[in-house]
Amino acid sequence: MIQQPEPPLTDGAVQLRPFEMGDAGDVTAACQDREISRWTDAIPWPYNEDHARGWISAHPGLWERGEVAPFAIVGADDGNFLGSISLIFPEDQQPAAGYWVARWGRNRGVSTAALVMITHWAFDTLGIESITLATMLGNVASERVAQNAGFAMIGETSDYRPPRNPENEYRVKKWERKNPYRMA
């Protein structure tokens, strides 16, 4: 089981909180942007509100089983929905981060802020030693986010299988950030 942070994580501009069913409309609206499903293997296309409701309704079980810690990214001052970030705990692999930001939240540092916050939470609260992430080849925006959040590229592979969808295979750049306090 993963304990949800209380209070929600925030840097004063962006807040990470567990999803609520009331977010389904915003998730659906965000996922009408084809760029999200293009770069995020777990997002189907076309995307409808049933997808969002099914996904959000699965979250309590994911937290309870310790499989995934999914967060809504919202504005800290107004609570407006901006995107999603998750920490994924695949069996026999390092924890991995995954994120996407709605078109209306882009180019404001939202992804970087969210990735930094979830990384610090994972290191400081959960005691994780390192976190990985994968960016599909060509996703320059996500590469910049990874770099700006302190991740180092550790390689490129043409046979990457996402932890939550291992039946799919992609060409990706792999990134990692190590916990500076847990290094031997």
mmCIF file of N, CA, C and O in Angstrom, residues 9-103:
data_model
loop_
_atom_site.group_PDB
_atom_site.id
_atom_site.type_symbol
_atom_site.label_atom_id
_atom_site.label_comp_id
_atom_site.label_asym_id
_atom_site.label_seq_id
_atom_site.Cartn_x
_atom_site.Cartn_y
_atom_site.Cartn_z
ATOM 1 N N LEU A 9 0.903 17.430 -2.262
ATOM 2 C CA LEU A 9 2.210 18.002 -2.595
ATOM 3 C C LEU A 9 2.014 19.313 -3.353
ATOM 4 O O LEU A 9 1.162 19.395 -4.241
ATOM 5 N N THR A 10 2.814 20.320 -3.035
ATOM 6 C CA THR A 10 2.723 21.586 -3.753
ATOM 7 C C THR A 10 4.054 22.323 -3.699
ATOM 8 O O THR A 10 4.837 22.137 -2.765
ATOM 9 N N ASP A 11 4.282 23.126 -4.714
ATOM 10 C CA ASP A 11 5.437 24.016 -4.722
ATOM 11 C C ASP A 11 4.980 25.473 -4.684
ATOM 12 O O ASP A 11 5.761 26.384 -4.886
ATOM 13 N N GLY A 12 3.699 25.687 -4.443
ATOM 14 C CA GLY A 12 3.126 27.030 -4.398
ATOM 15 C C GLY A 12 2.473 27.447 -5.698
ATOM 16 O O GLY A 12 1.583 28.283 -5.715
ATOM 17 N N ALA A 13 2.899 26.852 -6.809
ATOM 18 C CA ALA A 13 2.306 27.158 -8.117
ATOM 19 C C ALA A 13 1.490 25.978 -8.628
ATOM 20 O O ALA A 13 0.432 26.153 -9.236
ATOM 21 N N VAL A 14 2.001 24.768 -8.397
ATOM 22 C CA VAL A 14 1.369 23.537 -8.872
ATOM 23 C C VAL A 14 1.118 22.644 -7.659
ATOM 24 O O VAL A 14 1.914 22.629 -6.721
ATOM 25 N N GLN A 15 0.020 21.919 -7.699
ATOM 26 C CA GLN A 15 -0.302 20.979 -6.624
ATOM 27 C C GLN A 15 -0.543 19.601 -7.228
ATOM 28 O O GLN A 15 -1.129 19.485 -8.306
ATOM 29 N N LEU A 16 -0.081 18.566 -6.525
ATOM 30 C CA LEU A 16 -0.350 17.182 -6.904
ATOM 31 C C LEU A 16 -1.283 16.606 -5.858
ATOM 32 O O LEU A 16 -0.963 16.595 -4.672
ATOM 33 N N ARG A 17 -2.423 16.107 -6.304
ATOM 34 C CA ARG A 17 -3.399 15.508 -5.400
ATOM 35 C C ARG A 17 -3.973 14.269 -6.059
ATOM 36 O O ARG A 17 -3.931 14.128 -7.286
ATOM 37 N N PRO A 18 -4.535 13.351 -5.263
ATOM 38 C CA PRO A 18 -5.187 12.192 -5.870
ATOM 39 C C PRO A 18 -6.341 12.650 -6.779
ATOM 40 O O PRO A 18 -6.968 13.686 -6.533
ATOM 41 N N PHE A 19 -6.598 11.876 -7.806
ATOM 42 C CA PHE A 19 -7.719 12.172 -8.700
ATOM 43 C C PHE A 19 -9.043 11.989 -7.979
ATOM 44 O O PHE A 19 -9.157 11.177 -7.059
ATOM 45 N N GLU A 20 -10.047 12.740 -8.433
ATOM 46 C CA GLU A 20 -11.421 12.629 -7.963
ATOM 47 C C GLU A 20 -12.292 12.375 -9.188
ATOM 48 O O GLU A 20 -11.932 12.785 -10.299
ATOM 49 N N MET A 21 -13.421 11.737 -8.988
ATOM 50 C CA MET A 21 -14.300 11.467 -10.124
ATOM 51 C C MET A 21 -14.724 12.761 -10.816
ATOM 52 O O MET A 21 -14.950 12.784 -12.020
ATOM 53 N N GLY A 22 -14.755 13.857 -10.092
ATOM 54 C CA GLY A 22 -15.073 15.154 -10.683
ATOM 55 C C GLY A 22 -14.050 15.622 -11.713
ATOM 56 O O GLY A 22 -14.310 16.557 -12.470
ATOM 57 N N ASP A 23 -12.886 14.960 -11.771
ATOM 58 C CA ASP A 23 -11.859 15.304 -12.758
ATOM 59 C C ASP A 23 -12.122 14.667 -14.120
ATOM 60 O O ASP A 23 -11.434 14.987 -15.093
ATOM 61 N N ALA A 24 -13.095 13.762 -14.213
ATOM 62 C CA ALA A 24 -13.315 13.002 -15.455
ATOM 63 C C ALA A 24 -13.557 13.908 -16.660
ATOM 64 O O ALA A 24 -13.032 13.650 -17.748
ATOM 65 N N GLY A 25 -14.336 14.962 -16.491
ATOM 66 C CA GLY A 25 -14.598 15.871 -17.606
ATOM 67 C C GLY A 25 -13.333 16.568 -18.082
ATOM 68 O O GLY A 25 -13.102 16.701 -19.293
ATOM 69 N N ASP A 26 -12.498 17.007 -17.140
ATOM 70 C CA ASP A 26 -11.242 17.674 -17.503
ATOM 71 C C ASP A 26 -10.272 16.700 -18.162
ATOM 72 O O ASP A 26 -9.571 17.062 -19.115
ATOM 73 N N VAL A 27 -10.194 15.471 -17.647
ATOM 74 C CA VAL A 27 -9.322 14.460 -18.248
ATOM 75 C C VAL A 27 -9.780 14.191 -19.679
ATOM 76 O O VAL A 27 -8.969 14.134 -20.608
ATOM 77 N N THR A 28 -11.087 14.045 -19.854
ATOM 78 C CA THR A 28 -11.644 13.792 -21.194
ATOM 79 C C THR A 28 -11.324 14.949 -22.140
ATOM 80 O O THR A 28 -10.880 14.724 -23.276
ATOM 81 N N ALA A 29 -11.534 16.174 -21.678
ATOM 82 C CA ALA A 29 -11.242 17.342 -22.522
ATOM 83 C C ALA A 29 -9.757 17.384 -22.889
ATOM 84 O O ALA A 29 -9.405 17.632 -24.045
ATOM 85 N N ALA A 30 -8.883 17.135 -21.910
ATOM 86 C CA ALA A 30 -7.439 17.165 -22.180
ATOM 87 C C ALA A 30 -7.054 16.110 -23.199
ATOM 88 O O ALA A 30 -6.231 16.363 -24.087
ATOM 89 N N CYS A 31 -7.636 14.927 -23.080
ATOM 90 C CA CYS A 31 -7.251 13.811 -23.954
ATOM 91 C C CYS A 31 -7.876 13.877 -25.346
ATOM 92 O O CYS A 31 -7.664 12.973 -26.159
ATOM 93 N N GLN A 32 -8.577 14.962 -25.646
ATOM 94 C CA GLN A 32 -9.018 15.192 -27.020
ATOM 95 C C GLN A 32 -7.855 15.682 -27.866
ATOM 96 O O GLN A 32 -7.925 15.688 -29.097
ATOM 97 N N ASP A 33 -6.807 16.115 -27.201
ATOM 98 C CA ASP A 33 -5.576 16.542 -27.881
ATOM 99 C C ASP A 33 -4.824 15.286 -28.315
ATOM 100 O O ASP A 33 -4.333 14.524 -27.481
ATOM 101 N N ARG A 34 -4.725 15.061 -29.600
ATOM 102 C CA ARG A 34 -4.091 13.855 -30.146
ATOM 103 C C ARG A 34 -2.635 13.706 -29.709
ATOM 104 O O ARG A 34 -2.104 12.604 -29.654
ATOM 105 N N GLU A 35 -1.982 14.811 -29.371
ATOM 106 C CA GLU A 35 -0.587 14.741 -28.941
ATOM 107 C C GLU A 35 -0.425 13.919 -27.659
ATOM 108 O O GLU A 35 0.601 13.281 -27.450
ATOM 109 N N ILE A 36 -1.422 13.917 -26.788
ATOM 110 C CA ILE A 36 -1.313 13.153 -25.542
ATOM 111 C C ILE A 36 -1.291 11.657 -25.851
ATOM 112 O O ILE A 36 -0.419 10.933 -25.381
ATOM 113 N N SER A 37 -2.221 11.178 -26.653
ATOM 114 C CA SER A 37 -2.219 9.740 -26.959
ATOM 115 C C SER A 37 -1.052 9.362 -27.868
ATOM 116 O O SER A 37 -0.580 8.228 -27.831
ATOM 117 N N ARG A 38 -0.571 10.303 -28.641
ATOM 118 C CA ARG A 38 0.580 10.035 -29.516
ATOM 119 C C ARG A 38 1.818 9.674 -28.696
ATOM 120 O O ARG A 38 2.579 8.787 -29.071
ATOM 121 N N TRP A 39 2.022 10.362 -27.582
ATOM 122 C CA TRP A 39 3.244 10.194 -26.797
ATOM 123 C C TRP A 39 3.043 9.377 -25.517
ATOM 124 O O TRP A 39 4.005 9.124 -24.799
ATOM 125 N N THR A 40 1.814 8.989 -25.214
ATOM 126 C CA THR A 40 1.525 8.269 -23.970
ATOM 127 C C THR A 40 0.841 6.957 -24.315
ATOM 128 O O THR A 40 -0.322 6.939 -24.715
ATOM 129 N N ASP A 41 1.541 5.856 -24.133
ATOM 130 C CA ASP A 41 1.038 4.559 -24.597
ATOM 131 C C ASP A 41 -0.265 4.134 -23.929
ATOM 132 O O ASP A 41 -1.037 3.396 -24.514
ATOM 133 N N ALA A 42 -0.538 4.590 -22.715
ATOM 134 C CA ALA A 42 -1.725 4.128 -21.992
ATOM 135 C C ALA A 42 -2.989 4.910 -22.332
ATOM 136 O O ALA A 42 -4.061 4.568 -21.849
ATOM 137 N N ILE A 43 -2.893 5.928 -23.166
ATOM 138 C CA ILE A 43 -4.053 6.756 -23.503
ATOM 139 C C ILE A 43 -4.610 6.316 -24.855
ATOM 140 O O ILE A 43 -3.952 6.459 -25.876
ATOM 141 N N PRO A 44 -5.831 5.767 -24.861
ATOM 142 C CA PRO A 44 -6.414 5.333 -26.141
ATOM 143 C C PRO A 44 -6.863 6.530 -26.988
ATOM 144 O O PRO A 44 -7.036 7.638 -26.486
ATOM 145 N N TRP A 45 -7.054 6.256 -28.263
ATOM 146 C CA TRP A 45 -7.598 7.270 -29.189
ATOM 147 C C TRP A 45 -8.632 6.603 -30.059
ATOM 148 O O TRP A 45 -8.358 5.528 -30.581
ATOM 149 N N PRO A 46 -9.795 7.160 -30.224
ATOM 150 C CA PRO A 46 -10.290 8.368 -29.551
ATOM 151 C C PRO A 46 -10.567 8.100 -28.071
ATOM 152 O O PRO A 46 -10.710 6.959 -27.647
ATOM 153 N N TYR A 47 -10.636 9.191 -27.295
ATOM 154 C CA TYR A 47 -10.788 9.116 -25.846
ATOM 155 C C TYR A 47 -12.133 9.705 -25.461
ATOM 156 O O TYR A 47 -12.513 10.765 -25.947
ATOM 157 N N ASN A 48 -12.862 9.002 -24.581
ATOM 158 C CA ASN A 48 -14.163 9.524 -24.154
ATOM 159 C C ASN A 48 -14.272 9.503 -22.631
ATOM 160 O O ASN A 48 -13.392 8.995 -21.935
ATOM 161 N N GLU A 49 -15.368 10.023 -22.112
ATOM 162 C CA GLU A 49 -15.523 10.147 -20.663
ATOM 163 C C GLU A 49 -15.602 8.791 -19.968
ATOM 164 O O GLU A 49 -15.199 8.668 -18.811
ATOM 165 N N ASP A 50 -16.075 7.762 -20.656
ATOM 166 C CA ASP A 50 -16.060 6.423 -20.047
ATOM 167 C C ASP A 50 -14.630 5.959 -19.770
ATOM 168 O O ASP A 50 -14.369 5.307 -18.758
ATOM 169 N N HIS A 51 -13.703 6.295 -20.678
ATOM 170 C CA HIS A 51 -12.293 5.979 -20.434
ATOM 171 C C HIS A 51 -11.818 6.670 -19.155
ATOM 172 O O HIS A 51 -11.183 6.050 -18.300
ATOM 173 N N ALA A 52 -12.118 7.957 -19.032
ATOM 174 C CA ALA A 52 -11.673 8.734 -17.872
ATOM 175 C C ALA A 52 -12.284 8.183 -16.585
ATOM 176 O O ALA A 52 -11.577 7.997 -15.587
ATOM 177 N N ARG A 53 -13.573 7.904 -16.604
ATOM 178 C CA ARG A 53 -14.234 7.391 -15.394
ATOM 179 C C ARG A 53 -13.686 6.019 -15.002
ATOM 180 O O ARG A 53 -13.451 5.751 -13.822
ATOM 181 N N GLY A 54 -13.463 5.158 -15.975
ATOM 182 C CA GLY A 54 -12.898 3.844 -15.688
ATOM 183 C C GLY A 54 -11.498 3.942 -15.116
ATOM 184 O O GLY A 54 -11.151 3.230 -14.160
ATOM 185 N N TRP A 55 -10.703 4.837 -15.692
ATOM 186 C CA TRP A 55 -9.330 5.028 -15.229
ATOM 187 C C TRP A 55 -9.314 5.568 -13.801
ATOM 188 O O TRP A 55 -8.637 5.028 -12.922
ATOM 189 N N ILE A 56 -10.090 6.618 -13.542
ATOM 190 C CA ILE A 56 -10.107 7.221 -12.209
ATOM 191 C C ILE A 56 -10.678 6.244 -11.180
ATOM 192 O O ILE A 56 -10.186 6.170 -10.047
ATOM 193 N N SER A 57 -11.684 5.471 -11.558
ATOM 194 C CA SER A 57 -12.274 4.522 -10.595
ATOM 195 C C SER A 57 -11.295 3.410 -10.219
ATOM 196 O O SER A 57 -11.437 2.795 -9.159
ATOM 197 N N ALA A 58 -10.284 3.164 -11.045
ATOM 198 C CA ALA A 58 -9.274 2.144 -10.738
ATOM 199 C C ALA A 58 -8.211 2.652 -9.760
ATOM 200 O O ALA A 58 -7.477 1.850 -9.175
ATOM 201 N N HIS A 59 -8.111 3.947 -9.564
ATOM 202 C CA HIS A 59 -7.031 4.520 -8.761
ATOM 203 C C HIS A 59 -6.978 4.041 -7.318
ATOM 204 O O HIS A 59 -5.879 3.723 -6.830
ATOM 205 N N PRO A 60 -8.101 3.978 -6.581
ATOM 206 C CA PRO A 60 -7.996 3.519 -5.190
ATOM 207 C C PRO A 60 -7.336 2.140 -5.072
ATOM 208 O O PRO A 60 -6.507 1.926 -4.178
ATOM 209 N N GLY A 61 -7.663 1.239 -5.960
ATOM 210 C CA GLY A 61 -7.054 -0.089 -5.942
ATOM 211 C C GLY A 61 -5.573 -0.052 -6.265
ATOM 212 O O GLY A 61 -4.789 -0.813 -5.688
ATOM 213 N N LEU A 62 -5.174 0.830 -7.168
ATOM 214 C CA LEU A 62 -3.753 0.965 -7.513
ATOM 215 C C LEU A 62 -2.943 1.455 -6.313
ATOM 216 O O LEU A 62 -1.859 0.948 -6.040
ATOM 217 N N TRP A 63 -3.485 2.456 -5.595
ATOM 218 C CA TRP A 63 -2.840 2.944 -4.372
ATOM 219 C C TRP A 63 -2.785 1.814 -3.343
ATOM 220 O O TRP A 63 -1.751 1.575 -2.727
ATOM 221 N N GLU A 64 -3.912 1.142 -3.142
ATOM 222 C CA GLU A 64 -4.015 0.098 -2.122
ATOM 223 C C GLU A 64 -3.043 -1.053 -2.378
ATOM 224 O O GLU A 64 -2.413 -1.568 -1.453
ATOM 225 N N ARG A 65 -2.917 -1.466 -3.633
ATOM 226 C CA ARG A 65 -2.028 -2.580 -3.985
ATOM 227 C C ARG A 65 -0.565 -2.146 -4.123
ATOM 228 O O ARG A 65 0.315 -2.980 -4.319
ATOM 229 N N GLY A 66 -0.305 -0.841 -4.054
ATOM 230 C CA GLY A 66 1.059 -0.346 -4.174
ATOM 231 C C GLY A 66 1.607 -0.439 -5.582
ATOM 232 O O GLY A 66 2.819 -0.481 -5.774
ATOM 233 N N GLU A 67 0.731 -0.428 -6.582
ATOM 234 C CA GLU A 67 1.150 -0.562 -7.972
ATOM 235 C C GLU A 67 1.451 0.772 -8.633
ATOM 236 O O GLU A 67 2.391 0.887 -9.422
ATOM 237 N N VAL A 68 0.629 1.759 -8.357
ATOM 238 C CA VAL A 68 0.754 3.073 -8.996
ATOM 239 C C VAL A 68 0.275 4.130 -8.010
ATOM 240 O O VAL A 68 -0.694 3.920 -7.278
ATOM 241 N N ALA A 69 0.959 5.277 -8.020
ATOM 242 C CA ALA A 69 0.535 6.450 -7.259
ATOM 243 C C ALA A 69 0.178 7.534 -8.274
ATOM 244 O O ALA A 69 1.044 8.285 -8.715
ATOM 245 N N PRO A 70 -1.100 7.577 -8.716
ATOM 246 C CA PRO A 70 -1.507 8.572 -9.718
ATOM 247 C C PRO A 70 -1.941 9.891 -9.074
ATOM 248 O O PRO A 70 -2.663 9.904 -8.081
ATOM 249 N N PHE A 71 -1.469 10.986 -9.638
ATOM 250 C CA PHE A 71 -1.796 12.320 -9.136
ATOM 251 C C PHE A 71 -2.382 13.182 -10.251
ATOM 252 O O PHE A 71 -1.875 13.168 -11.376
ATOM 253 N N ALA A 72 -3.382 13.974 -9.892
ATOM 254 C CA ALA A 72 -3.832 15.063 -10.761
ATOM 255 C C ALA A 72 -2.890 16.231 -10.531
ATOM 256 O O ALA A 72 -2.519 16.522 -9.384
ATOM 257 N N ILE A 73 -2.492 16.881 -11.598
ATOM 258 C CA ILE A 73 -1.707 18.107 -11.509
ATOM 259 C C ILE A 73 -2.703 19.251 -11.639
ATOM 260 O O ILE A 73 -3.424 19.340 -12.640
ATOM 261 N N VAL A 74 -2.761 20.107 -10.628
ATOM 262 C CA VAL A 74 -3.708 21.224 -10.631
ATOM 263 C C VAL A 74 -2.979 22.500 -10.239
ATOM 264 O O VAL A 74 -1.918 22.458 -9.615
ATOM 265 N N GLY A 75 -3.576 23.627 -10.590
ATOM 266 C CA GLY A 75 -3.033 24.905 -10.153
ATOM 267 C C GLY A 75 -3.170 25.021 -8.646
ATOM 268 O O GLY A 75 -4.243 24.737 -8.100
ATOM 269 N N ALA A 76 -2.111 25.428 -7.961
ATOM 270 C CA ALA A 76 -2.156 25.524 -6.500
ATOM 271 C C ALA A 76 -3.100 26.622 -6.038
ATOM 272 O O ALA A 76 -3.723 26.498 -4.988
ATOM 273 N N ASP A 77 -3.212 27.681 -6.813
ATOM 274 C CA ASP A 77 -4.043 28.811 -6.389
ATOM 275 C C ASP A 77 -5.507 28.666 -6.772
ATOM 276 O O ASP A 77 -6.390 29.083 -6.048
ATOM 277 N N ASP A 78 -5.785 28.014 -7.911
ATOM 278 C CA ASP A 78 -7.171 27.956 -8.389
ATOM 279 C C ASP A 78 -7.727 26.539 -8.513
ATOM 280 O O ASP A 78 -8.915 26.360 -8.765
ATOM 281 N N GLY A 79 -6.884 25.518 -8.371
ATOM 282 C CA GLY A 79 -7.347 24.135 -8.466
ATOM 283 C C GLY A 79 -7.676 23.676 -9.871
ATOM 284 O O GLY A 79 -8.186 22.569 -10.054
ATOM 285 N N ASN A 80 -7.386 24.501 -10.886
ATOM 286 C CA ASN A 80 -7.695 24.121 -12.263
ATOM 287 C C ASN A 80 -6.842 22.922 -12.688
ATOM 288 O O ASN A 80 -5.638 22.883 -12.457
ATOM 289 N N PHE A 81 -7.489 21.974 -13.343
ATOM 290 C CA PHE A 81 -6.836 20.761 -13.799
ATOM 291 C C PHE A 81 -5.822 21.088 -14.899
ATOM 292 O O PHE A 81 -6.128 21.806 -15.847
ATOM 293 N N LEU A 82 -4.597 20.524 -14.761
ATOM 294 C CA LEU A 82 -3.538 20.784 -15.727
ATOM 295 C C LEU A 82 -2.973 19.516 -16.354
ATOM 296 O O LEU A 82 -2.409 19.572 -17.440
ATOM 297 N N GLY A 83 -3.095 18.369 -15.670
ATOM 298 C CA GLY A 83 -2.530 17.149 -16.235
ATOM 299 C C GLY A 83 -2.467 16.027 -15.227
ATOM 300 O O GLY A 83 -3.163 16.036 -14.207
ATOM 301 N N SER A 84 -1.600 15.068 -15.521
ATOM 302 C CA SER A 84 -1.479 13.857 -14.721
ATOM 303 C C SER A 84 -0.017 13.461 -14.600
ATOM 304 O O SER A 84 0.754 13.603 -15.547
ATOM 305 N N ILE A 85 0.334 12.956 -13.422
ATOM 306 C CA ILE A 85 1.652 12.360 -13.223
ATOM 307 C C ILE A 85 1.479 11.162 -12.306
ATOM 308 O O ILE A 85 0.659 11.193 -11.386
ATOM 309 N N SER A 86 2.221 10.112 -12.584
ATOM 310 C CA SER A 86 2.132 8.897 -11.776
ATOM 311 C C SER A 86 3.515 8.362 -11.486
ATOM 312 O O SER A 86 4.437 8.505 -12.288
ATOM 313 N N LEU A 87 3.614 7.718 -10.350
ATOM 314 C CA LEU A 87 4.778 6.926 -10.018
ATOM 315 C C LEU A 87 4.316 5.473 -10.086
ATOM 316 O O LEU A 87 3.342 5.094 -9.425
ATOM 317 N N ILE A 88 4.966 4.695 -10.922
ATOM 318 C CA ILE A 88 4.566 3.320 -11.214
ATOM 319 C C ILE A 88 5.580 2.381 -10.569
ATOM 320 O O ILE A 88 6.792 2.606 -10.675
ATOM 321 N N PHE A 89 5.077 1.341 -9.918
ATOM 322 C CA PHE A 89 5.932 0.388 -9.209
ATOM 323 C C PHE A 89 5.821 -0.988 -9.856
ATOM 324 O O PHE A 89 5.130 -1.871 -9.355
ATOM 325 N N PRO A 90 6.503 -1.191 -11.000
ATOM 326 C CA PRO A 90 6.426 -2.488 -11.667
ATOM 327 C C PRO A 90 7.173 -3.559 -10.864
ATOM 328 O O PRO A 90 8.177 -3.267 -10.211
ATOM 329 N N GLU A 91 6.654 -4.758 -10.901
ATOM 330 C CA GLU A 91 7.289 -5.858 -10.189
ATOM 331 C C GLU A 91 8.679 -6.115 -10.765
ATOM 332 O O GLU A 91 8.867 -6.167 -11.976
ATOM 333 N N ASP A 92 9.662 -6.239 -9.906
ATOM 334 C CA ASP A 92 11.043 -6.563 -10.286
ATOM 335 C C ASP A 92 11.710 -5.521 -11.180
ATOM 336 O O ASP A 92 12.595 -5.848 -11.962
ATOM 337 N N GLN A 93 11.259 -4.263 -11.102
ATOM 338 C CA GLN A 93 11.886 -3.181 -11.851
ATOM 339 C C GLN A 93 11.929 -1.940 -10.964
ATOM 340 O O GLN A 93 11.208 -1.840 -9.978
ATOM 341 N N GLN A 94 12.753 -0.982 -11.372
ATOM 342 C CA GLN A 94 12.799 0.286 -10.662
ATOM 343 C C GLN A 94 11.465 1.011 -10.834
ATOM 344 O O GLN A 94 10.815 0.887 -11.878
ATOM 345 N N PRO A 95 11.081 1.815 -9.839
ATOM 346 C CA PRO A 95 9.901 2.661 -10.017
ATOM 347 C C PRO A 95 10.100 3.578 -11.230
ATOM 348 O O PRO A 95 11.214 3.985 -11.539
ATOM 349 N N ALA A 96 9.003 3.886 -11.902
ATOM 350 C CA ALA A 96 9.053 4.722 -13.104
ATOM 351 C C ALA A 96 8.022 5.839 -12.993
ATOM 352 O O ALA A 96 6.953 5.659 -12.399
ATOM 353 N N ALA A 97 8.351 6.971 -13.562
ATOM 354 C CA ALA A 97 7.431 8.104 -13.603
ATOM 355 C C ALA A 97 6.827 8.205 -14.992
ATOM 356 O O ALA A 97 7.469 7.863 -15.991
ATOM 357 N N GLY A 98 5.598 8.680 -15.054
ATOM 358 C CA GLY A 98 4.926 8.951 -16.320
ATOM 359 C C GLY A 98 4.056 10.186 -16.144
ATOM 360 O O GLY A 98 3.493 10.395 -15.058
ATOM 361 N N TYR A 99 3.949 11.003 -17.171
ATOM 362 C CA TYR A 99 3.204 12.251 -17.042
ATOM 363 C C TYR A 99 2.677 12.714 -18.393
ATOM 364 O O TYR A 99 3.187 12.327 -19.441
ATOM 365 N N TRP A 100 1.633 13.522 -18.328
ATOM 366 C CA TRP A 100 1.145 14.260 -19.488
ATOM 367 C C TRP A 100 0.482 15.535 -18.981
ATOM 368 O O TRP A 100 -0.002 15.586 -17.842
ATOM 369 N N VAL A 101 0.503 16.566 -19.801
ATOM 370 C CA VAL A 101 -0.086 17.850 -19.428
ATOM 371 C C VAL A 101 -1.038 18.289 -20.530
ATOM 372 O O VAL A 101 -0.750 18.162 -21.723
ATOM 373 N N ALA A 102 -2.201 18.795 -20.096
ATOM 374 C CA ALA A 102 -3.210 19.305 -21.028
ATOM 375 C C ALA A 102 -2.635 20.472 -21.825
ATOM 376 O O ALA A 102 -1.754 21.199 -21.344
ATOM 377 N N ARG A 103 -3.144 20.640 -23.016
ATOM 378 C CA ARG A 103 -2.671 21.728 -23.887
ATOM 379 C C ARG A 103 -2.672 23.068 -23.155
ATOM 380 O O ARG A 103 -1.729 23.853 -23.275
#
